[in-house]
Coordinates of N, CA and C in Angstrom, one line a residue:
X9 N -93.0 -107.7 -64.0 CA -94.0 -108.8 -64.3 C -93.9 -109.7 -63.2
X10 N -94.7 -110.0 -62.5 CA -94.7 -111.1 -61.4 C -94.7 -112.5 -61.9
X11 N -94.4 -113.4 -61.1 CA -94.2 -114.9 -61.4 C -95.7 -115.3 -61.9
X12 N -96.9 -114.6 -61.1 CA -98.1 -115.3 -61.5 C -98.6 -114.6 -62.8
X13 N -98.3 -113.3 -63.0 CA -98.6 -112.7 -64.4 C -97.9 -113.4 -65.5
X14 N -96.7 -113.8 -65.3 CA -96.0 -114.5 -66.3 C -96.7 -116.0 -66.6
X15 N -97.2 -116.6 -65.5 CA -97.9 -117.8 -65.8 C -99.2 -117.5 -66.5
X16 N -99.9 -116.4 -66.2 CA -101.1 -116.0 -66.9 C -100.7 -116.0 -68.4
X17 N -99.9 -115.2 -68.8 CA -99.4 -114.9 -70.1 C -99.1 -116.2 -70.8
X18 N -98.3 -117.0 -70.1 CA -97.7 -118.3 -70.8 C -99.0 -119.4 -71.1
X19 N -99.9 -119.3 -70.1 CA -101.0 -120.2 -70.4 C -101.9 -119.6 -71.6
X20 N -102.2 -118.4 -71.5 CA -103.0 -117.8 -72.7 C -102.3 -117.9 -73.9
X21 N -100.9 -117.7 -73.9 CA -100.1 -117.9 -75.2 C -100.2 -119.3 -75.8
X22 N -100.0 -120.2 -74.9 CA -100.1 -121.7 -75.2 C -101.6 -122.1 -75.9
X23 N -102.6 -121.5 -75.3 CA -103.9 -121.8 -75.7 C -104.2 -121.2 -77.1
X24 N -103.5 -119.9 -77.2 CA -103.8 -119.2 -78.4 C -102.9 -119.9 -79.8
X25 N -101.7 -120.3 -79.3 CA -100.9 -121.2 -80.4 C -101.6 -122.4 -80.7
X26 N -102.0 -123.1 -79.8 CA -102.8 -124.5 -79.9 C -103.9 -124.2 -80.9
X27 N -104.7 -123.4 -80.5 CA -106.0 -122.9 -81.3 C -105.6 -122.6 -82.7
X28 N -104.4 -121.8 -82.9 CA -104.3 -121.2 -84.2 C -103.8 -122.4 -85.1
X29 N -103.0 -123.3 -84.4 CA -102.5 -124.5 -85.4 C -103.7 -125.5 -85.6
X30 N -104.5 -125.8 -84.7 CA -105.7 -126.5 -85.1 C -106.7 -126.0 -86.0
X31 N -106.9 -124.6 -86.1 CA -107.7 -124.1 -87.0 C -107.0 -124.1 -88.4
X32 N -105.7 -124.0 -88.4 CA -105.1 -123.9 -89.8 C -105.0 -125.3 -90.4
X33 N -105.1 -126.3 -89.5 CA -105.2 -127.7 -90.1 C -106.5 -128.1 -90.3
X34 N -107.5 -127.6 -89.8 CA -109.0 -128.0 -89.9 C -109.4 -128.2 -91.2
X35 N -109.2 -127.2 -92.1 CA -109.8 -127.3 -93.5 C -109.4 -128.4 -94.2
X36 N -108.3 -129.2 -93.8 CA -107.9 -130.2 -94.5 C -108.6 -131.6 -93.9
X37 N -109.5 -131.4 -93.2 CA -110.1 -132.6 -92.7 C -111.0 -133.2 -93.8
X38 N -111.3 -134.5 -93.8 CA -112.5 -134.8 -94.8 C -113.7 -134.3 -94.8
X39 N -114.4 -134.2 -95.8 CA -115.8 -133.4 -95.8 C -116.7 -134.0 -94.8
X40 N -116.7 -135.5 -94.7 CA -117.6 -136.0 -93.8 C -117.0 -136.3 -92.6
X41 N -116.0 -135.8 -92.3 CA -115.1 -136.1 -90.9 C -114.6 -137.4 -90.7
X42 N -114.1 -137.6 -89.6 CA -113.7 -139.0 -89.3 C -113.7 -139.3 -87.8
X43 N -113.8 -140.4 -87.2 CA -113.8 -140.8 -85.9 C -112.4 -140.9 -85.3
X44 N -112.3 -140.2 -84.1 CA -111.2 -140.5 -83.4 C -111.4 -141.5 -82.3
X45 N -112.5 -141.6 -81.5 CA -112.7 -142.6 -80.4 C -114.1 -143.0 -80.9
X46 N -114.5 -144.2 -81.5 CA -115.7 -144.4 -81.9 C -116.9 -144.3 -80.7
X47 N -117.9 -143.6 -81.2 CA -118.9 -143.3 -80.3 C -118.9 -142.3 -79.3
X48 N -117.6 -141.5 -79.3 CA -117.1 -140.6 -78.5 C -116.9 -139.2 -79.2
X49 N -115.9 -139.3 -79.9 CA -115.5 -138.0 -80.5 C -114.8 -138.2 -81.9
X50 N -115.0 -137.2 -82.8 CA -114.6 -137.2 -84.1 C -114.0 -135.8 -84.5
X51 N -113.6 -135.7 -85.7 CA -113.3 -134.4 -86.2 C -113.9 -134.2 -87.4
X52 N -114.5 -133.0 -87.7 CA -115.3 -132.6 -88.9 C -115.1 -131.0 -89.0
X53 N -114.9 -130.6 -90.3 CA -114.8 -129.2 -90.3 C -116.0 -128.4 -90.4
X54 N -116.2 -127.3 -89.7 CA -117.3 -126.5 -89.9 C -116.9 -125.0 -89.7
X55 N -117.8 -124.2 -90.2 CA -117.5 -122.7 -90.1 C -118.6 -122.0 -89.3
X56 N -118.4 -121.3 -88.2 CA -119.4 -120.6 -87.3 C -119.3 -119.1 -87.6
X57 N -120.3 -118.6 -88.1 CA -120.3 -117.1 -88.3 C -120.9 -116.5 -87.1
X58 N -121.4 -117.2 -86.0 CA -121.9 -116.6 -84.9 C -121.0 -116.7 -83.8
X59 N -121.6 -116.7 -82.5 CA -121.0 -117.0 -81.2 C -121.6 -118.3 -80.7
X60 N -121.5 -118.5 -79.5 CA -121.8 -119.9 -78.9 C -123.3 -120.2 -79.4
X61 N -123.2 -121.8 -79.8 CA -124.4 -122.1 -80.4 C -125.0 -121.5 -81.7
X62 N -124.1 -120.9 -82.5 CA -124.3 -120.1 -83.5 C -125.2 -118.9 -83.4
X63 N -125.4 -118.4 -82.2 CA -126.1 -117.3 -81.8 C -125.5 -115.9 -82.7
X64 N -126.2 -115.1 -83.1 CA -125.9 -113.9 -84.0 C -125.1 -114.2 -85.2
X65 N -125.6 -115.4 -85.8 CA -124.8 -116.0 -86.9 C -125.0 -115.0 -88.2
X66 N -124.1 -114.7 -89.0 CA -124.0 -113.9 -90.0 C -123.6 -112.5 -89.7
X67 N -123.1 -112.3 -88.4 CA -122.6 -111.0 -87.9 C -121.3 -111.0 -87.3
X68 N -120.4 -111.6 -88.2 CA -119.0 -111.9 -87.5 C -118.2 -110.8 -87.2
X69 N -118.3 -109.6 -88.0 CA -117.6 -108.5 -87.7 C -118.1 -107.9 -86.5
X70 N -119.4 -108.0 -86.2 CA -120.0 -107.4 -84.9 C -119.5 -108.1 -83.6
X71 N -119.7 -109.6 -83.9 CA -119.2 -110.3 -82.7 C -117.7 -110.3 -82.5
X72 N -117.0 -110.0 -83.7 CA -115.5 -109.8 -83.5 C -115.1 -108.6 -82.8
X73 N -115.9 -107.5 -83.1 CA -115.6 -106.2 -82.4 C -116.0 -106.2 -81.0
X74 N -117.2 -106.8 -80.6 CA -117.6 -107.3 -79.3 C -116.6 -108.1 -78.4
X75 N -116.2 -109.1 -79.2 CA -115.1 -109.9 -78.5 C -114.0 -109.1 -78.2
X76 N -113.5 -108.2 -79.2 CA -112.3 -107.4 -79.1 C -112.5 -106.4 -77.8
X77 N -113.6 -105.8 -77.7 CA -113.9 -104.9 -76.6 C -114.0 -105.7 -75.2
X78 N -114.4 -106.9 -75.2 CA -114.3 -107.7 -73.9 C -113.1 -108.2 -73.6
X79 N -112.1 -108.5 -74.6 CA -110.8 -108.9 -74.3 C -109.9 -107.7 -73.8
X80 N -110.2 -106.7 -74.5 CA -109.4 -105.4 -73.9 C -109.9 -104.9 -72.6
X81 N -111.2 -105.1 -72.5 CA -111.9 -104.8 -71.0 C -111.2 -105.8 -70.0
X82 N -111.2 -107.0 -70.3 CA -110.7 -107.9 -69.3 C -109.3 -107.7 -68.9
X83 N -108.4 -107.5 -69.9 CA -107.0 -107.1 -69.7 C -106.8 -105.9 -69.0
X84 N -107.4 -104.8 -69.3 CA -107.5 -103.6 -68.4 C -107.9 -104.0 -67.0
X85 N -108.9 -104.6 -66.8 CA -109.6 -104.9 -65.4 C -108.5 -105.8 -64.6
X86 N -107.9 -106.8 -65.3 CA -107.1 -107.7 -64.6 C -105.4 -107.3 -64.4
X87 N -105.1 -106.2 -65.0 CA -103.8 -105.8 -65.1 C -103.2 -105.6 -63.7
X88 N -103.9 -105.1 -62.7 CA -103.4 -104.8 -61.5 C -103.8 -105.8 -60.3
X89 N -104.5 -106.8 -60.6 CA -105.1 -107.7 -59.6 C -104.4 -108.8 -59.4
X90 N -104.3 -109.3 -58.2 CA -103.7 -110.5 -57.6 C -104.6 -111.6 -57.4
X91 N -104.4 -112.7 -58.2 CA -105.2 -113.9 -58.1 C -104.4 -115.2 -57.6
X92 N -105.2 -116.0 -56.9 CA -104.5 -117.3 -56.6 C -104.6 -118.2 -58.1
X93 N -103.9 -119.3 -57.9 CA -103.7 -120.2 -59.0 C -104.9 -120.6 -59.9
X94 N -106.0 -121.1 -59.1 CA -107.1 -121.5 -59.7 C -107.9 -120.5 -60.5
X95 N -108.2 -119.4 -60.0 CA -108.9 -118.4 -60.8 C -108.0 -117.8 -61.8
X96 N -106.7 -117.7 -61.6 CA -105.6 -117.2 -62.6 C -105.7 -118.2 -63.8
X97 N -105.6 -119.5 -63.5 CA -105.5 -120.3 -64.6 C -106.8 -120.2 -65.5
X98 N -108.0 -120.3 -64.7 CA -109.1 -120.1 -65.3 C -109.3 -118.8 -66.3
X99 N -108.9 -117.8 -65.8 CA -109.0 -116.5 -66.6 C -108.0 -116.5 -67.8
X100 N -106.6 -117.2 -67.5 CA -105.7 -117.3 -68.6 C -106.4 -118.2 -69.7
X101 N -107.0 -119.3 -69.4 CA -107.6 -120.2 -70.5 C -108.7 -119.2 -71.2
X102 N -109.5 -118.6 -70.5 CA -110.5 -117.8 -71.1 C -110.0 -116.8 -72.0
X103 N -108.9 -116.2 -71.6 CA -108.1 -114.9 -72.3 C -107.6 -115.5 -73.6
X104 N -107.1 -116.7 -73.6 CA -106.3 -117.5 -74.8 C -107.5 -117.8 -75.7
X105 N -108.5 -118.4 -75.2 CA -109.7 -118.8 -76.1 C -110.4 -117.8 -76.8
X106 N -110.8 -116.6 -75.8 CA -111.5 -115.6 -76.5 C -110.7 -114.7 -77.6
X107 N -109.3 -114.7 -77.2 CA -108.6 -114.1 -78.3 C -108.5 -114.8 -79.6
X108 N -108.3 -116.1 -79.5 CA -108.3 -116.8 -80.7 C -109.7 -116.8 -81.5
X109 N -110.7 -116.8 -80.8 CA -112.1 -116.7 -81.6 C -112.3 -115.3 -82.2
X110 N -111.8 -114.3 -81.4 CA -112.1 -113.1 -81.8 C -111.1 -112.7 -83.0
X111 N -110.0 -113.2 -83.0 CA -109.1 -113.1 -84.2 C -109.8 -113.6 -85.4
X112 N -110.2 -114.8 -85.3 CA -110.9 -115.5 -86.4 C -112.1 -114.6 -86.9
X113 N -112.9 -114.2 -86.1 CA -114.0 -113.2 -86.5 C -113.7 -112.1 -87.3
X114 N -112.6 -111.5 -86.7 CA -112.1 -110.1 -87.4 C -111.4 -110.5 -88.7
X115 N -110.7 -111.6 -88.8 CA -109.8 -111.6 -90.0 C -110.5 -112.7 -91.0
X116 N -111.1 -113.7 -90.5 CA -111.7 -114.6 -91.5 C -113.2 -114.5 -91.8
X117 N -114.0 -113.8 -90.7 CA -115.3 -113.5 -90.9 C -116.0 -114.7 -90.4
X118 N -115.3 -115.8 -89.9 CA -116.0 -116.9 -89.1 C -115.0 -117.5 -88.4
X119 N -115.5 -118.6 -87.6 CA -114.7 -119.2 -86.5 C -114.6 -120.6 -87.1
X120 N -113.5 -121.2 -87.5 CA -113.4 -122.8 -87.7 C -113.5 -123.6 -86.5
X121 N -114.5 -124.6 -86.6 CA -114.7 -125.7 -85.7 C -114.4 -126.8 -86.2
X122 N -114.0 -127.8 -85.4 CA -113.5 -129.2 -86.0 C -113.7 -130.4 -84.9
X123 N -114.1 -130.1 -83.7 CA -114.3 -131.2 -82.7 C -115.7 -131.5 -82.6
X124 N -116.0 -132.7 -82.8 CA -117.6 -133.1 -82.9 C -117.7 -134.4 -81.9
X125 N -118.7 -134.2 -80.9 CA -119.1 -135.2 -80.0 C -120.1 -136.2 -80.8
X126 N -119.7 -137.5 -80.5 CA -120.6 -138.5 -81.2 C -121.4 -139.1 -80.3
X127 N -121.3 -138.9 -78.9 CA -122.3 -139.4 -78.0 C -123.5 -138.7 -77.8
X128 N -123.5 -137.5 -78.0 CA -124.7 -136.6 -77.7 C -124.6 -135.4 -79.0
X129 N -125.8 -135.0 -79.4 CA -126.0 -134.0 -80.3 C -125.7 -132.7 -79.9
X130 N -124.5 -132.2 -80.3 CA -124.0 -130.9 -79.7 C -123.2 -130.3 -80.9
X131 N -123.2 -129.1 -80.9 CA -122.6 -128.3 -82.0 C -121.0 -128.6 -82.0
X132 N -120.6 -128.6 -83.2 CA -119.1 -128.7 -83.3 C -118.4 -127.5 -82.7
X133 N -117.2 -127.9 -82.2 CA -116.5 -126.8 -81.5 C -114.9 -126.9 -81.7
X134 N -114.3 -125.9 -81.0 CA -112.7 -125.9 -81.3 C -111.9 -125.9 -80.0
X135 N -110.7 -125.7 -80.1 CA -109.8 -125.8 -78.8 C -110.1 -124.3 -78.0
X136 N -110.4 -123.4 -78.6 CA -110.7 -122.0 -77.9 C -112.0 -122.2 -77.2
X137 N -112.9 -122.9 -77.8 CA -114.1 -123.0 -77.1 C -114.0 -123.9 -75.9
X138 N -113.4 -124.9 -76.1 CA -112.9 -125.9 -74.9 C -112.3 -125.1 -73.7
X139 N -111.2 -124.5 -74.1 CA -110.6 -123.6 -73.1 C -111.6 -122.7 -72.3
X140 N -112.2 -121.9 -73.3 CA -113.2 -120.9 -72.5 C -114.1 -121.7 -71.5
X141 N -114.5 -122.8 -72.0 CA -115.6 -123.6 -71.0 C -114.7 -124.1 -69.8
X142 N -113.6 -124.8 -70.0 CA -112.8 -125.2 -68.8 C -112.5 -123.9 -67.9
X143 N -112.2 -122.8 -68.5 CA -111.6 -121.7 -67.7 C -112.9 -121.1 -67.0
X144 N -114.1 -121.0 -67.6 CA -115.4 -120.6 -66.8 C -115.6 -121.6 -65.6
X145 N -115.3 -122.8 -65.8 CA -115.8 -124.0 -64.7 C -114.6 -123.6 -63.6
X146 N -113.4 -123.3 -63.9 CA -112.5 -123.1 -62.9 C -112.6 -121.8 -62.1
X147 N -113.2 -120.8 -62.9 CA -113.4 -119.5 -62.2 C -114.8 -119.7 -61.4
X148 N -115.6 -120.3 -61.9 CA -116.9 -120.7 -61.1 C -116.5 -121.6 -59.8
X149 N -115.5 -122.5 -59.8 CA -115.3 -123.3 -58.6 C -114.6 -122.4 -57.7
X150 N -113.8 -121.5 -58.2 CA -113.1 -120.6 -57.3 C -114.0 -119.7 -56.6
X151 N -115.0 -119.2 -57.4 CA -115.9 -118.4 -56.8 C -116.7 -119.0 -55.6
X152 N -117.1 -120.2 -55.9 CA -118.0 -121.0 -54.9 C -117.1 -121.5 -53.7
X153 N -116.1 -122.0 -54.0 CA -115.2 -122.6 -52.9 C -114.2 -121.6 -52.2
X154 N -113.7 -120.5 -52.9 CA -112.9 -119.7 -52.3 C -113.5 -118.2 -52.5
X155 N -114.7 -118.0 -52.1 CA -115.1 -116.4 -52.3 C -114.2 -115.2 -51.7
X156 N -113.3 -115.7 -50.7 CA -112.6 -114.7 -50.0 C -111.3 -114.2 -51.2
X157 N -111.2 -115.1 -51.9 CA -110.1 -114.8 -53.0 C -110.5 -113.7 -53.9
X158 N -111.8 -113.5 -54.0 CA -112.5 -112.4 -55.0 C -112.9 -111.3 -54.2
X159 N -112.9 -111.4 -52.9 CA -113.4 -110.3 -52.0 C -112.8 -108.9 -52.2
X160 N -111.4 -109.0 -52.4 CA -110.7 -107.8 -52.6 C -110.7 -107.2 -54.0
X161 N -111.4 -107.8 -55.1 CA -111.5 -107.2 -56.3 C -112.7 -106.2 -56.1

């Protein structure tokens, strides 16, 4: 195992652990939630049986199996690739987040969400969703700013 692949697995594992901890604590939130930073962010428990923005709601097992296929496919594709730090970090964040949400869909039949934006009307989300988003942004930045890093893939 190379130093880079160890970093990938460490980031993905930390994301998964943080996601699991927050999702275990989320059901204990007050029913109407509470404010962390007034006008900015709060915590409120919600259950999402779909994927992003509640698409495919009511089909958690299907979305879980699709998520499992994507996670496995991604790991198979990535296992022999060499990446520089930025895309590697982005892919690790995405792997940890996708694994966390996929496990919830398969085990619970829904994904617990708990982070609520108060400054804009936006769906409640979780740590895994945040890591997926940040990971995608990092990968996009690396694709736009350093396409030569992806040319050999």
